[in-house]
Coordinates of C-alpha atoms and ligand atoms in Angstrom, one line a residue:
X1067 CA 7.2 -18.2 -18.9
X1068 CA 10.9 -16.8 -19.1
X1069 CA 10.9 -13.7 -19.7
X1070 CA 12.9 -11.9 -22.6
X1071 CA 16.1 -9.8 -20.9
X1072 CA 16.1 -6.7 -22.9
X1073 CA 19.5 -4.4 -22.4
X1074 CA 19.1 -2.1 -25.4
X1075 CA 16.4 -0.3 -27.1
X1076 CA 16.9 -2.7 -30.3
X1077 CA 16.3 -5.5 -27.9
X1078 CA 13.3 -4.1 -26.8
X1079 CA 11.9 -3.1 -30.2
X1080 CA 12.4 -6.8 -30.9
X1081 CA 11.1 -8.6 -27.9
X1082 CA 8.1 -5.9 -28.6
X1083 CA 7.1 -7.0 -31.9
X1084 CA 6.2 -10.5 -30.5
X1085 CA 3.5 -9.3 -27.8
X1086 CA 0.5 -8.2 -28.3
X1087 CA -2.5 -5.3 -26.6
X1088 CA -2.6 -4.6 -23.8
X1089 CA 1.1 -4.2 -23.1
X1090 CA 1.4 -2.9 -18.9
X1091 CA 4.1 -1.4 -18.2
X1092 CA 5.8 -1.3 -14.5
X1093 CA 8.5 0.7 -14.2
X1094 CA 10.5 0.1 -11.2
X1095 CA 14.2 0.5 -10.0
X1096 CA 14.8 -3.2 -9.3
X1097 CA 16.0 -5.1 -6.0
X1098 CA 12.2 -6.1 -6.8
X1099 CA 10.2 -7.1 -3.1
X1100 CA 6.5 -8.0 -2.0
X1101 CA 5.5 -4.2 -3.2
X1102 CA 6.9 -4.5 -6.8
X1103 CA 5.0 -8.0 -7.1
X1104 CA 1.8 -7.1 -6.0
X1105 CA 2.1 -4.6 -8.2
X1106 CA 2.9 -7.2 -11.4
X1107 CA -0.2 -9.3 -10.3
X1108 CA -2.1 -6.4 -10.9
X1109 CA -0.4 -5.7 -14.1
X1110 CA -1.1 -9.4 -14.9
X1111 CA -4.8 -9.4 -14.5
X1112 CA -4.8 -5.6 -16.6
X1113 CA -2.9 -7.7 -19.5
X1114 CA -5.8 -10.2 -20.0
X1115 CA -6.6 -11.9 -21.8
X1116 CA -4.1 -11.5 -24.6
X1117 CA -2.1 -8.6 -23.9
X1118 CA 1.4 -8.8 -21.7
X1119 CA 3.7 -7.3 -18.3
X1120 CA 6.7 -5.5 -19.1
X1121 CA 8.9 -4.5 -16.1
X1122 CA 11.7 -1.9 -16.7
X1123 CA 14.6 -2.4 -13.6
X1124 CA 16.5 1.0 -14.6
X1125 CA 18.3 2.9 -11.3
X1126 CA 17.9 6.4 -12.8
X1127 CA 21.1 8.4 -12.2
X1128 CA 18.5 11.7 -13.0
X1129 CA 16.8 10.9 -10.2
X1130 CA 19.4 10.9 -7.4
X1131 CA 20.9 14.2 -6.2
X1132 CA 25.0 14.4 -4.9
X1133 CA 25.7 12.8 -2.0
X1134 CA 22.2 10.4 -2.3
X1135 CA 22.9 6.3 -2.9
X1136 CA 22.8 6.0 -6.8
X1137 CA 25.9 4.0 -6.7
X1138 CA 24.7 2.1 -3.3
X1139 CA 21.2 1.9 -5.1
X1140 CA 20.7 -2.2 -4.6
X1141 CA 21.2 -4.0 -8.2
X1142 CA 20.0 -7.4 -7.9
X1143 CA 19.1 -8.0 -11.7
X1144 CA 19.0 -12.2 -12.0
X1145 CA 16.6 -12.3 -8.6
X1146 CA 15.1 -9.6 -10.1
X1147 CA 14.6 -12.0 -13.3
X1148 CA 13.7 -14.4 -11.4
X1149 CA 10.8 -12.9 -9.6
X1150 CA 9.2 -11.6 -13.1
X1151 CA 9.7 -15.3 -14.4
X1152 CA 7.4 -16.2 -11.2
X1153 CA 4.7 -13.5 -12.0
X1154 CA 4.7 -14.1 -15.2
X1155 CA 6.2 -11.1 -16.8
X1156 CA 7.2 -11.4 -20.7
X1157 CA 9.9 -9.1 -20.7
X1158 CA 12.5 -7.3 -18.5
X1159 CA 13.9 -4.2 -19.8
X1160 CA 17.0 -3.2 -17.9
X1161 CA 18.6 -0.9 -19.8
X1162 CA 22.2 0.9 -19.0
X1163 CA 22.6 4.9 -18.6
X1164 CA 24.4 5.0 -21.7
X1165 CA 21.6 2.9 -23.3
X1166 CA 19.0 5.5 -21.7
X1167 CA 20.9 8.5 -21.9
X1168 CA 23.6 8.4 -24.5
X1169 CA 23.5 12.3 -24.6
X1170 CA 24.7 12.2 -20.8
X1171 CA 27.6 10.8 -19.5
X1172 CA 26.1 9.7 -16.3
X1173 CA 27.9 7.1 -15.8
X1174 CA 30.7 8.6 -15.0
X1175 CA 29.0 12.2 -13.5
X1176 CA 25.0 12.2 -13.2
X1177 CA 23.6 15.5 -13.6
X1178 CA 21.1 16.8 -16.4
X1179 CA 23.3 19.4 -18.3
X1180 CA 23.2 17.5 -21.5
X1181 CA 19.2 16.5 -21.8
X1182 CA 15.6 18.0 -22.2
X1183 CA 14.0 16.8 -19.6
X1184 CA 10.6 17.4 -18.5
X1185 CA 10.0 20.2 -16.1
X1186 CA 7.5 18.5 -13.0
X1187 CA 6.0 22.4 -12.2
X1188 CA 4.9 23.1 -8.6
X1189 CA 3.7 20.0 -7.6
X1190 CA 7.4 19.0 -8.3
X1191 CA 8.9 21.7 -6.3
X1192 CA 7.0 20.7 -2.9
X1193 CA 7.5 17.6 -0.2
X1194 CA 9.8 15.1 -2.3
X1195 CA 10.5 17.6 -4.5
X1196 CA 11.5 20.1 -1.8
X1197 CA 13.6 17.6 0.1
X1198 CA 15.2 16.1 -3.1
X1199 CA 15.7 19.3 -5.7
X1200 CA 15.5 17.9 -9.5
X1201 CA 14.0 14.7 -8.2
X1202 CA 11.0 14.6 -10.1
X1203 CA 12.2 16.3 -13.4
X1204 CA 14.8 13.2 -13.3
X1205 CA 11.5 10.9 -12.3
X1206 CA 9.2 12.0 -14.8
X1207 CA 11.8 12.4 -17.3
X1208 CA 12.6 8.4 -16.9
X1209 CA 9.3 7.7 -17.2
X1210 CA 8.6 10.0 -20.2
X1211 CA 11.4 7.8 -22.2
X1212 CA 10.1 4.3 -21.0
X1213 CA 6.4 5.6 -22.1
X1214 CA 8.2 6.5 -26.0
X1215 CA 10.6 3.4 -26.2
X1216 CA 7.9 0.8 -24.7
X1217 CA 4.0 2.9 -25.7
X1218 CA 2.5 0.1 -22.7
X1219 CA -1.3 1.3 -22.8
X1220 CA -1.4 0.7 -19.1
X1221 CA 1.4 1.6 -16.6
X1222 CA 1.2 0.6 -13.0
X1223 CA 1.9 2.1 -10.1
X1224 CA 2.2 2.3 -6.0
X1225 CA 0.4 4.4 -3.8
X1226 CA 3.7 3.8 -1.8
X1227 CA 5.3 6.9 -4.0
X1228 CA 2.3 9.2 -3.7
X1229 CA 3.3 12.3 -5.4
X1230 CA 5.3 10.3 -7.9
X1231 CA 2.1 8.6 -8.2
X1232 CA 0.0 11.8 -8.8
X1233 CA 2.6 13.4 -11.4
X1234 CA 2.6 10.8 -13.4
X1235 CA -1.0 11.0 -14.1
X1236 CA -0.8 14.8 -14.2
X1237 CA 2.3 14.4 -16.8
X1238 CA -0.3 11.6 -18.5
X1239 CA -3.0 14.3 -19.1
X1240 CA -0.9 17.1 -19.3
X1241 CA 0.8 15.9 -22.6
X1242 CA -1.8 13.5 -24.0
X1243 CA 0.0 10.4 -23.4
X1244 CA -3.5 8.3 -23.6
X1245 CA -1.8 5.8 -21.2
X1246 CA -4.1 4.4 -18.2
X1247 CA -2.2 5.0 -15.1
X1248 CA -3.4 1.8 -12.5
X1249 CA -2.5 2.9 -8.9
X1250 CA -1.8 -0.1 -6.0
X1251 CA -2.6 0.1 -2.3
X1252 CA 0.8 0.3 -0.7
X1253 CA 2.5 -3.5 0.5
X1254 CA 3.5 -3.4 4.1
X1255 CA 5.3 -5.9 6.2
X1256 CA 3.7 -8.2 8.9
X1257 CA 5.0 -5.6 11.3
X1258 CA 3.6 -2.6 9.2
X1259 CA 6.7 -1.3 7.8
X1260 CA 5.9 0.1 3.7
X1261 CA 8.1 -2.7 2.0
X1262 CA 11.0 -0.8 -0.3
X1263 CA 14.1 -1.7 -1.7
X1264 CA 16.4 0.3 0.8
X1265 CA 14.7 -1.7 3.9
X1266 CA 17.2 -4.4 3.2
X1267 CA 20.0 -1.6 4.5
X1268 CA 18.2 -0.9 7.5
X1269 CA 19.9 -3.3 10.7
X1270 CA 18.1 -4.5 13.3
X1271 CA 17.9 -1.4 15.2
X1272 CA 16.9 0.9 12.5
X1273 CA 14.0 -1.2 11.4
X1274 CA 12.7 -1.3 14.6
X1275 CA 13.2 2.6 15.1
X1276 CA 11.5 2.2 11.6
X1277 CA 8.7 0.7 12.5
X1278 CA 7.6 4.3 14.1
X1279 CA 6.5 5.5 11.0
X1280 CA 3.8 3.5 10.2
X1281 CA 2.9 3.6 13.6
X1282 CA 2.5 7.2 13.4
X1283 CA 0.2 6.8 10.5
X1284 CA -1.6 4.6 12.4
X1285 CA -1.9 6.5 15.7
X1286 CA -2.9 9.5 12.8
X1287 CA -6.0 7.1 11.9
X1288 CA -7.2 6.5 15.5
X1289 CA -7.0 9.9 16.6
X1290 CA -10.6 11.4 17.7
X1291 CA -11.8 13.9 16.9
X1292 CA -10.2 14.0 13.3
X1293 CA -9.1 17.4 12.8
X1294 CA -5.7 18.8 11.3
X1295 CA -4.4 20.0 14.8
X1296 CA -5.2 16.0 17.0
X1297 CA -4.5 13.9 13.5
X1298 CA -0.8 16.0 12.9
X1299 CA 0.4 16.1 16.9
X1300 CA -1.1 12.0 17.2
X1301 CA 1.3 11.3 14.4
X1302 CA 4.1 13.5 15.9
X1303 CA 4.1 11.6 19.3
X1304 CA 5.0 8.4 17.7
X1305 CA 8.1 10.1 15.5
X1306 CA 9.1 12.2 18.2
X1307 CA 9.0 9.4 20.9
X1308 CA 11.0 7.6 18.4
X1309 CA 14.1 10.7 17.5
X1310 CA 14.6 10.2 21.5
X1311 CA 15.5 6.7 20.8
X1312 CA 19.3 5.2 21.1
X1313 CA 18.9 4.2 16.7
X1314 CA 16.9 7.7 16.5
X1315 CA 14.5 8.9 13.7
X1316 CA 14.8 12.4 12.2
X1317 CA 11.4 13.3 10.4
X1318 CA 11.9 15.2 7.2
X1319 CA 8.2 16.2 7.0
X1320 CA 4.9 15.3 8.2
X1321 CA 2.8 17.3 6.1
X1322 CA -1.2 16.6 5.4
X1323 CA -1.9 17.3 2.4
X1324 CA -4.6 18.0 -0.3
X1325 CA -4.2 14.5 -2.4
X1326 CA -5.1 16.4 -5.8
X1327 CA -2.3 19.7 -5.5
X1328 CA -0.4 18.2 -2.6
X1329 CA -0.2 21.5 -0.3
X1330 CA -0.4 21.4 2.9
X1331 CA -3.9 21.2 4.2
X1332 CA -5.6 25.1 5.3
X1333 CA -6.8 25.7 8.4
X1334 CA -10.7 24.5 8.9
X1335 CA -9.9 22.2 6.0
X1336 CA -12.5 19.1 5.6
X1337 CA -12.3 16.4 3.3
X1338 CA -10.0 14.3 1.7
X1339 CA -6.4 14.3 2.7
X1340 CA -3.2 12.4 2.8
X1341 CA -0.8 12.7 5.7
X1342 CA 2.6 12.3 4.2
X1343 CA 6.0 11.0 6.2
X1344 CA 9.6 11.5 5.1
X1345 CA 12.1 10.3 7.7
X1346 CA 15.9 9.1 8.1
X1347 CA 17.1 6.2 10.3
X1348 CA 20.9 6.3 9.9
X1349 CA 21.6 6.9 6.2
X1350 CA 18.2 5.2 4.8
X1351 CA 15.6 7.8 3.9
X1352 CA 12.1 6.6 4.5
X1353 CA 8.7 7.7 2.9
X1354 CA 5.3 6.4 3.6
X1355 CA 1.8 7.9 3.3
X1356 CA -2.3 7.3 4.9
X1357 CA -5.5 8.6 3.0
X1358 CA -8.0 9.8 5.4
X1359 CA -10.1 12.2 5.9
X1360 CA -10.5 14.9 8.5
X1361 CA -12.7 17.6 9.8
X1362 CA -12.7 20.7 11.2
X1363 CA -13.4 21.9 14.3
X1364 CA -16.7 23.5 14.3
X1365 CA -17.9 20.0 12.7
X1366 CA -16.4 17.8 15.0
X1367 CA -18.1 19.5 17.7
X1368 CA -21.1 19.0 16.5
X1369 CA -23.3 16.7 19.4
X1370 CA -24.0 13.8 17.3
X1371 CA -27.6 13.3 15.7
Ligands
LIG1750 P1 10.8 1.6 -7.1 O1 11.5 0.4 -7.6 O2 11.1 1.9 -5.6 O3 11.1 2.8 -8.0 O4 9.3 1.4 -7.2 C1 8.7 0.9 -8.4 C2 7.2 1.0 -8.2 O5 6.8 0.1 -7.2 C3 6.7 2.4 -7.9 O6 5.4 2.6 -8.6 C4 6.4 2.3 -6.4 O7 5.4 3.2 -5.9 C5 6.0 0.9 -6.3 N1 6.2 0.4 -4.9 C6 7.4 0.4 -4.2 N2 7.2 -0.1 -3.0 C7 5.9 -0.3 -2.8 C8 5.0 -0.8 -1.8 N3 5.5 -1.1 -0.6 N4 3.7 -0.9 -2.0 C9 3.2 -0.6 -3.2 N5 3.9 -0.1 -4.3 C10 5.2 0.0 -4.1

């Protein structure tokens, strides 16, 4: 199937009217890789038996601070086609700012001044949202518009983007949306880097400097017993070994976190958690994430029955 190319919202009405229930939606930035198609075969199998993918490849100038890569942002919209054509997808909307936002004149100056935008509360303000101020009101906001212009009644998305992940279903409920929000296990490389679209920036050196965040996660999982204090300073080890390195890492945070609120874990926490990563090699900002679940102390030293 080719899919339709849809640049405007007419476009989209259009291509809409020929495709019917369930329409899933997968909104993504583009440069599309391994983690954005495993994410349309899942999107495929929601659609059937009658119903149809629609991927959105917008780079959302709301969503990138000064001084962050909107305009490096990788735009690679015919591979992009081409790799929905393979999956099956029956339309691409790729909108342009003014297309999205013609009340903002991002495309000269992003910023928010002009729009309503949708206010991501504390959850928004923490992690990410800490690191990157304004990045999930831009996210959410986005997302808010490609719900209205496309109404998909399933929407797909990674576990890659955790929090992103988790406000989308909080904005979902929140304001009655009544869209299903599928989430996919995050894609990873042989070598157990989280596949994204800035890894193609990343040089030899810096993926393999890289590579110590999944690593971390990893050493996180095998630590014994599994309590805050051993899972958190196994995880630093691997990131700190790797800031001494000639390509060095800086860690933004490493944080584990409740997976519902996303604040850091309590002391004598047990239960579910997710230990969250933000780092930098060179200019590229990295995020990648591990569910598991730990103990606490008085629990883990419990002799064994
Ligand atoms: P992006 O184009 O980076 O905005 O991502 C679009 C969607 O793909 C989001 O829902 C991401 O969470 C998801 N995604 C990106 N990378 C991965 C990955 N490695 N594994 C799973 N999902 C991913």
């Amino acid at each position: 199937m080719i899919p339709v190319l849809a640049r405007t919202m007419l476009d989209l009405a259009q291509a809409r009217r020929a495709l019917r229930a369930p329409m899933v939606l997968v909104p993504t930035m583009g440069a599309l890789h391994e983690g954005h198609r495993t994410l349309l075969r899942r999107a495929r199998r929601l659609a059937e038996p009658a119903g149809s993918v629609i991927v959105s490849v917008f780079v959302n100038p709301l969503q990138f601070g000064p001084g962050e890569d909107f305009e490096l942002y990788p735009r690679t919209l015919e591979a992009d086609v081409a790799l929905c054509r393979e999956e099956g997808v029956a339309v691409v909307f790729a909108p342009g700012v003014a297309e999205m936002y013609p009340s903002l004149e991002a495309h000269r100056r992003p910023g928010r001044e002009q729009l309503i935008t949708v206010d991501a509360g504390p959850m928004g303000d923490i992690l990410e949202g800490a690191s990157r101020p304004g990045f999930f009101c831009g996210v959410l906001t986005v997302i808010l518009k490609l719900f209205q212009v496309i109404q998909p009644q399933i929407a797909v998305f990674g576990e890659k983007d955790a929090q992103q992940l988790a406000l989308v279903e909080r904005m979902t409920k929140d304001f009655n949306l009544g869209i299903q929000i599928v989430a996919v296990p995050t894609v990873r490389d042989a070598d157990g880097l989280a596949t994204s679209s800035r890894n193609t920036y990343l040089s030899g050196a810096e993926r393999a400097t890289a590579l110590a965040i999944s690593r971390a996660l990893q050493a996180a999982l095998a630590a014994r017993p599994r309590t805050i204090d051993v899972v958190l300073a196994a995880a630093r080890r691997v990131l700190d070994d790797a800031g001494q390195l000639i390509t060095p890492l800086t860690v933004d945070y490493l944080v584990l976190a409740d997976p519902v609120t996303f604040a850091p874990v309590s002391p004598g926490f047990s239960g579910n958690a997710l230990l969250l990563v933000a780092a930098k090699v060179g200019t590229i900002r990295l995020i990648d994430n591990i569910f598991l679940v730990v103990t606490n102390d008085v629990d883990a030293r419990e002799p064994r029955a």
